[in-house]
Coordinates of C-alpha atoms and ligand atoms in Angstrom, one line a residue:
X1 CA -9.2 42.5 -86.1
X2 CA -9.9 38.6 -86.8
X3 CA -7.8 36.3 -85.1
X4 CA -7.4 32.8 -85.3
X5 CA -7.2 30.1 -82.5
X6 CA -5.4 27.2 -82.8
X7 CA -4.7 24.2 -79.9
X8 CA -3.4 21.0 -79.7
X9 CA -1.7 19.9 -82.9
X10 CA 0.2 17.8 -81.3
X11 CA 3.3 17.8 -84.0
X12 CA 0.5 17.4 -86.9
X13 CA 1.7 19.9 -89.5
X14 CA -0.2 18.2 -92.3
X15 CA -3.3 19.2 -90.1
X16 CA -1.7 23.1 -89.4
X17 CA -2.2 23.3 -93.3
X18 CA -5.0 21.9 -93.9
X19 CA -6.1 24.8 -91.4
X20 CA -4.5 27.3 -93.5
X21 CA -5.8 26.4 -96.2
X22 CA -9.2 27.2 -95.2
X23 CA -10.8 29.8 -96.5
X24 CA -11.9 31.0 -93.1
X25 CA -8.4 31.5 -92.3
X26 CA -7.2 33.5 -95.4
X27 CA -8.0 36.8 -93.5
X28 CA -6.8 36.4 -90.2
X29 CA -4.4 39.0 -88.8
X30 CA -2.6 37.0 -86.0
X31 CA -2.7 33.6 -84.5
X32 CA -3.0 32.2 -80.9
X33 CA -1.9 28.9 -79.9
X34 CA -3.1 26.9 -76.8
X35 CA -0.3 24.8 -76.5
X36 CA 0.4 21.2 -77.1
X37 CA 3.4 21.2 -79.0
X38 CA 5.6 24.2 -78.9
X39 CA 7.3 24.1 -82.1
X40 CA 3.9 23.7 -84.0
X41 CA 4.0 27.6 -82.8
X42 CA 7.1 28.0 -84.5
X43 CA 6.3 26.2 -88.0
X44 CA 2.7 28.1 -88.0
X45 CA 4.7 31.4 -87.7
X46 CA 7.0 30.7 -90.0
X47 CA 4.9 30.0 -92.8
X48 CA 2.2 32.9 -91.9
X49 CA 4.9 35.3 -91.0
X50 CA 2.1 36.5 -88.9
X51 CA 2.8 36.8 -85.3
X52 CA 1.7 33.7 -83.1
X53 CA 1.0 34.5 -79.4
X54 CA 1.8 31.0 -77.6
X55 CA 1.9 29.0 -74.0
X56 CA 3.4 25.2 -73.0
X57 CA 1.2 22.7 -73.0
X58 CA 1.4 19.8 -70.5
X59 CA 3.6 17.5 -73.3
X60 CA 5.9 20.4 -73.8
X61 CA 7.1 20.1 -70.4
X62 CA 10.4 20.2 -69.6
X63 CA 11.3 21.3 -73.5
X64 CA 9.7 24.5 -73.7
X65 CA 11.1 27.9 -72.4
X66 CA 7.6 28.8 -73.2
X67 CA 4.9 30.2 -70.6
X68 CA 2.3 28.6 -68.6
X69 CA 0.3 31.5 -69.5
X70 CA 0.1 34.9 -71.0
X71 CA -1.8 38.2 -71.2
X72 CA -2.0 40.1 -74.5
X73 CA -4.2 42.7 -75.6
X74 CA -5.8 42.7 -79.2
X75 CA -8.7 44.3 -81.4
X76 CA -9.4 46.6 -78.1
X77 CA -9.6 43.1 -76.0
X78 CA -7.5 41.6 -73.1
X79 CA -6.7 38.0 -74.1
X80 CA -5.5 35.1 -70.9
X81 CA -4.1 32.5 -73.2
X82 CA -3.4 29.2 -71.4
X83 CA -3.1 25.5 -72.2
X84 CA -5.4 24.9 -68.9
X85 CA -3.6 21.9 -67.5
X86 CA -2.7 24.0 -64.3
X87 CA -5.9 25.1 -64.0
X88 CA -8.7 22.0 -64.1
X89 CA -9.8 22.6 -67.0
X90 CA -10.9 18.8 -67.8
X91 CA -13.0 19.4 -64.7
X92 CA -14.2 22.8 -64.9
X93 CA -13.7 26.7 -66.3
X94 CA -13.8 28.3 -62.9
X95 CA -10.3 28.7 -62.1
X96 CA -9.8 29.8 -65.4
X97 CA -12.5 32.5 -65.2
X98 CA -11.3 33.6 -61.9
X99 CA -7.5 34.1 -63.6
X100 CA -8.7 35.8 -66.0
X101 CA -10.9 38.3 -64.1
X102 CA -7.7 38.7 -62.1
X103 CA -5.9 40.1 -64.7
X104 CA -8.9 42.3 -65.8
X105 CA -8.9 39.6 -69.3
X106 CA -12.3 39.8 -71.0
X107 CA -11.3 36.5 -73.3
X108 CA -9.8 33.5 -71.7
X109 CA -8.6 30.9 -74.2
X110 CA -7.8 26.9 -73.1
X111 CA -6.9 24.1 -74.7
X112 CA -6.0 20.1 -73.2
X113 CA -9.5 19.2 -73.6
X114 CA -9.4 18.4 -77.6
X115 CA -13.1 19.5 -77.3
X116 CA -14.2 22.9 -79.0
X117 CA -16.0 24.9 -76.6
X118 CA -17.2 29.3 -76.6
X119 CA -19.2 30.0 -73.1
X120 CA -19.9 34.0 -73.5
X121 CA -20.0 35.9 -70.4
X122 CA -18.3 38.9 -68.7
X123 CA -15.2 36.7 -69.2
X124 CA -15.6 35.1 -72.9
X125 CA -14.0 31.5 -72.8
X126 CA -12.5 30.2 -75.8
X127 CA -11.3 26.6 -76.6
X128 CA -10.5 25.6 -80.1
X129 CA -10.7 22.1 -79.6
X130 CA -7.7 20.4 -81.3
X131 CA -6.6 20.8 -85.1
X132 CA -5.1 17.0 -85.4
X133 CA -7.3 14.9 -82.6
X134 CA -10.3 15.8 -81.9
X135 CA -12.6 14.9 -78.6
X136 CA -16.3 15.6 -80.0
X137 CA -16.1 15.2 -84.0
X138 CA -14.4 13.6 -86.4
X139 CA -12.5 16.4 -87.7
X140 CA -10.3 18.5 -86.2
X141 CA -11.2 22.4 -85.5
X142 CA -9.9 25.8 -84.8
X143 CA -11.3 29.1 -84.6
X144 CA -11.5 32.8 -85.8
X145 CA -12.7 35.4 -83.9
X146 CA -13.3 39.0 -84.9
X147 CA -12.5 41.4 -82.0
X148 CA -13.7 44.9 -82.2
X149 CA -13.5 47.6 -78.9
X150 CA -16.4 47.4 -76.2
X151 CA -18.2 44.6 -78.8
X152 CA -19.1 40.9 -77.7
X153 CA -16.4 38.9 -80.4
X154 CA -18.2 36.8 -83.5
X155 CA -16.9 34.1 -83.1
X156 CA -16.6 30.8 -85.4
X157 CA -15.4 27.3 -84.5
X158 CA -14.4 25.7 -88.1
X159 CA -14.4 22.1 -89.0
X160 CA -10.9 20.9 -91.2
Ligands
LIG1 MN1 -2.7 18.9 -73.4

């Protein structure tokens, strides 16, 4: 199954498309956003019609009825999707690791840092970096990932 990963648009939907447009995105089955804003979610949904898995992000607070944090499973993987905020993640991936382990996730995805980052490992961690204003380029990136069962996911951060 290929996913794609998606973080901190911040309300850019000019930059959502541009994403879509890609053709590394053409074949992706499902979406997952990192937070950062909620109803980018929504408008990335509604013009896939592909279903989005989604958190709050620390600039959705207090407008979001949205989760700190979910589990999902997909492509034979368990998937902790979290914006990161609450768990240091400017600092460091250890508490995120150790959440993740804690809910038996082999796949923790983060966003907040605008700065792409894939550290494999027992737990694989994920940030897309952000779509609209990026840390460490000059253009904004996402990801796709292709998830099989019991095999380490290919995974592909992709410049817009
Ligand atoms: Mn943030």
């Amino acid at each position: 199954m290929k996913i794609g990963i998606v973080s901190d648009s911040h309300g850019d939907t000019n930059a959502l498309d541009q994403m879509l447009a890609h053709p590394a995105a053409q074949d992706v089955e499902g979406w997952f956003f990192a937070g950062d804003i909620a109803m980018d979610a929504e408008y990335l949904a509604m013009i896939t019609q592909l279903p989005v898995a989604k958190v709050a992000g620390n600039n959705d607070w207090p407008y979001t009825t949205l989760k700190d944090a979910i589990v999902t499973e997909a492509g034979g993987h368990r998937i902790l999707l979290t914006h990161g905020h609450l768990y240091g993640v400017q600092f460091s991936t250890e508490m995120l690791v150790q959440v993740a382990e804690a809910q038996q996730a082999d796949i923790a995805i983060y966003g907040h840092t605008h700065v792409a980052d894939i550290q494999p490992g027992g737990v694989m961690v994920l940030n897309p970096g952000s779509i609209a204003r990026p840390r460490d380029a000059s253009k904004g990136s996402f990801m796709v990932a292709d998830l099989l069962p019991d095999c380490e996911p290919v995974v592909k951060i992709i410049r817009i």
